[in-house]
Amino acid sequence: MKNKTLIYCLIFLFILGFCSCKEDGEYHSIKDKIENEGKPYHGKLTSDQLLMDSELIEITAGEHTFWIPERKGQIKSFACTECHNRPVAQMKGLEGQKAHWDVKLNHANSEMMDCTTCHNGEDMNNLRSLTNQNIDLNLSYKLCAQCHFSQFEDWKGGAHGKKVAGWAPPRASMTCVNCHNPHSPGFEKRWPVQFNTQKAIERKEGLDH
Amino acid sequence: MGRFKVLKSLVIDSLDTITKGSKKYHIWMGFLTLVMLIGMYCYSIQLDEGLSVTGMSDRVSWGLYISNFTFLVGVAAAAVMLVMPTYVLKDIDFKQAVLIGEGLAVAALIMCLAFVVADMGGPSVLWHMIPGIGVFNFPNSMLTWDVIVLNGYLFINISIPFYILFRHYQGKEAQKKVYVPGAVLSVFWAVGIHLVTAFLYQGLQARPFWNNALLGPRFLASAFAAGPALIILVLAVIRSFTAFRIEDKTIKKIAMIVTVAAQINLIMLASELFKEFYAPTHHSESAYYLFFGLHGKNALLPWIWTAIPLNILATVILTFGKFRNNLKVLYFCCFILFAAIWIEKGFGLIVPGFIPGPYGKIVEYLPTKIEIGVTIGIWALGAFVFTILAKTAIGIELGELRYKNKNSSDS
Amino acid sequence: MSDNKKWYSLDLGQNKQKEATASCGCGKTEGSCNSQKTELSADEFYEAAINASIGEERHRDGFEQVFDVKMDRRTAFRKLTASLLIGAGAVSTSCSAVIDNKTKEKAQIDWEEQFKGNYKLMTDEEKQGTINRLMRSYELRTGKNISMTAENAEEDVLFGYAFNISKCQGYMNCVSACVEENNQDRNSQMQYIRIHEMKDGQGFKFDNADDNYYHEVPAEGHFYMGTQCFHCDNPPCVEVCPVQATWKEEDGLVVIDYDWCVGCRYCMAACPYDGRRFNWSKPEVPENEINKNQHYLGNRMRKKGVMEKCTFCVQRSRKGKNPACVEACPTGARIFGNLLDPNSTIRWVLANKKVFRLKEDLGTEPKFWYFMD
């Protein structure tokens, strides 16, 4: 009898130990956990509510399908052909209002780029690719991707750029022109938005109490 | 029922003893009360304004309070250095000193708890830490271990002397089989409280200055030097102010303990310094800050360069039996050793752990007046508690307080 | 409320009344909810009501409004009497002659808040109970409403964060967005995020970096790296907390119950990433700057003597939004998402970019990765 109790105890302890081991060290690292427990998320949280007010269009780039903001509706003077009713070449030198005076091209250098690198003088409602094909203004990322292919890769995957709203699916990403001005795509130098005076006091005169 | 009667009479008698005494005694107690009141006033300011009245910041988030706490845990643990030979090794030399030592441990523990409470941001919700009522994160948090061992040690150190004194008060001999197991337990427990307190710091991978295996042993060594050094000083005072007889032999034996512990402590210090400075990594920056200053910030230099020479000086003098046996020199050495270890294990241990911060930022720390006020107040509290305990214990041991005496005089 | 509690609590017999109050939309104890019956317009009535009930109080700010209302001597005396009576265990109905309902309710709320349990162990009803009390308490003291929620972690969600070192330009929009979103103390200028300005060519030398610069950015020859709480998967701060006031939620957020924290700052010592902040004094936020969309574990008002930290904006992220810093970042250097979803952008970053984490050798498993273009 005594022996049996002992054996039962041992078995119990073994099971206990086994169970607790399993529970505790299921994964060795966060990476394992992510890979083993991951599955496409179809939970309660979505960005639908947050995206309600934005005009979006669905695009497929490579193996990624997601939404980007619609562009044409955001451009004040679209459609361009309302003024550009003739090819640019013919409009040059004509009397009339001087337009687009505020646009200064600060994108690469003048040897490489001018207006017509991207705009099609014959068809102002569309953009123009390097091979003279039309690109819809809503899909301007295609134009950018011709040169900035590594940024394009990152953007497709989500490493470059911002989301329109939340993290939850469906994915809606800002497109290039939502952050970069295509005529001057670089970010300006500026002052940081804040400075922590307390921290400065603490560090430099930290002993003056 | 008889026991309660004795207890009642003991309480009345001890109240009587502690309120009467020489003029010097009254001045001493009055002084301590005044300092405690000042401490309480400072603490009330701290309660009102928050911990911002201290010198602590997000960068150095523990300061003088926790330094003192750490040091006093060591003093409390040192009582064991007297208990061990007396009860376990049957060396009767220490018997009178033991009660004093344990009284000192009780006072030190009360100070420890007071320091921890003073350091809390929300003392009004401390009940969250009481097991059963609150949530006690045992065994994960070393702080909960510390709460357990400190309170357990407090209990042991109150109950053993109380039992012995209670028996003596009735004129009976204390029964060995009752208190010896408790005494043996307290020996292990004392090592435990100190190791657990060291683990509190040692277990933090975020702080390389603390996260080394030597921290625990070094805690023990320095505690067993500083604690008995304080006991020697206290015994010297008691000897000169009361009729309580403490033989030179006892003091010299304790001095031996102090010497050995101080030597071991120095060896460990050397080992630590070697590791930090022979092949310095970025983990050695805290040590650089402590000993030489870092990026022009050097608030701790005067402290540590006071502590180290004092420490070495005391240890060297104590090593020679000729000096050690001269009581005047011994008292001087004990005093400087105590002060040196107080600096080294308080300021020199806690503050550099936080400097430089996780991202190399340095904010220096010096305690504010309010912080110092609270600290001195708590030390006064400890001295107050100890004086009361010692006076009662000495009264009983000298036979001035006896249950029978009172009964006969009453009837 | 459940009987099987892990902490001590006391019922003063006011729960019935409280439920009745809660059912009323405007939350007023006395009179009718419908202010249109009066001749005043709704706005005027509101103003008048505030003036009558709190007067100068509403010009004060932050936490003060919640828990430290200045009282005249009579109110103070009344309140003292009330607490004494309650404390003595007097039946609350019997003292209705002595004190008015509002004071009684305040005292009841204060009492229940003082002795409530650890949020981590609460049932959903208890969580709702405490946030109702907190909202009511704010309303009683300031006359203004806040909305506080207690959403639990969603299933199949594990939050993660990635930071693009080559994109960050050091504008610090994230820092100020964070402060505004999370109601951090303005007096001590508490900030969860630090942006370190590092010199090119020196690697990650944090001790040579400046995290409090003020000059035009990006500065020549420098790059920028942000740090905040990394929400470690194996958080040392959680281990050391003696009262379990901080813990890791199911969705990976490391959170703090501000009301359970005892302020020992052990977690602060244990954090290798400088992720935690302590309220050394009473936090204050001007009333008009308070973010009133709050979560119990997130940006609600803190008190003095407790820890706080970044929660990945739990009040936003558990509604599907991005944390305030992600939203505010003008350069898109911050990426946030669900680590368990293989289609999420954060997973693409982890799989396709060269990512690394800080102090990985400590075994803390941060859920905050850095990468470069």
XYZ file of C-alpha atoms in Angstrom, chain C residues 23 41 44 58 67 100 123-124 162 177 179 218 244 253 261 272 277-278 307 309 317 336 342 347 357 359 372:
27
model
C -29.691 54.939 -14.969
C -31.465 77.443 -22.263
C -27.194 78.720 -19.485
C -13.892 74.468 -12.391
C -9.473 64.457 -5.834
C -26.956 66.315 1.632
C -14.792 40.897 -13.132
C -16.200 42.921 -15.981
C 8.398 49.202 -35.415
C 0.981 64.345 -29.296
C 1.619 64.313 -23.811
C 17.371 67.135 -38.859
C 0.877 43.006 -9.052
C 0.264 45.687 -23.436
C 0.259 50.938 -7.168
C 16.353 48.508 -18.655
C 7.723 57.450 -15.058
C 6.832 58.347 -11.503
C 3.907 54.955 -11.610
C 4.046 54.728 -18.604
C -5.476 50.921 -29.817
C 2.015 49.862 -35.305
C 0.322 37.695 -41.034
C 4.549 41.587 -39.875
C 15.784 45.465 -30.772
C 19.465 45.249 -25.338
C 16.355 51.055 -41.538
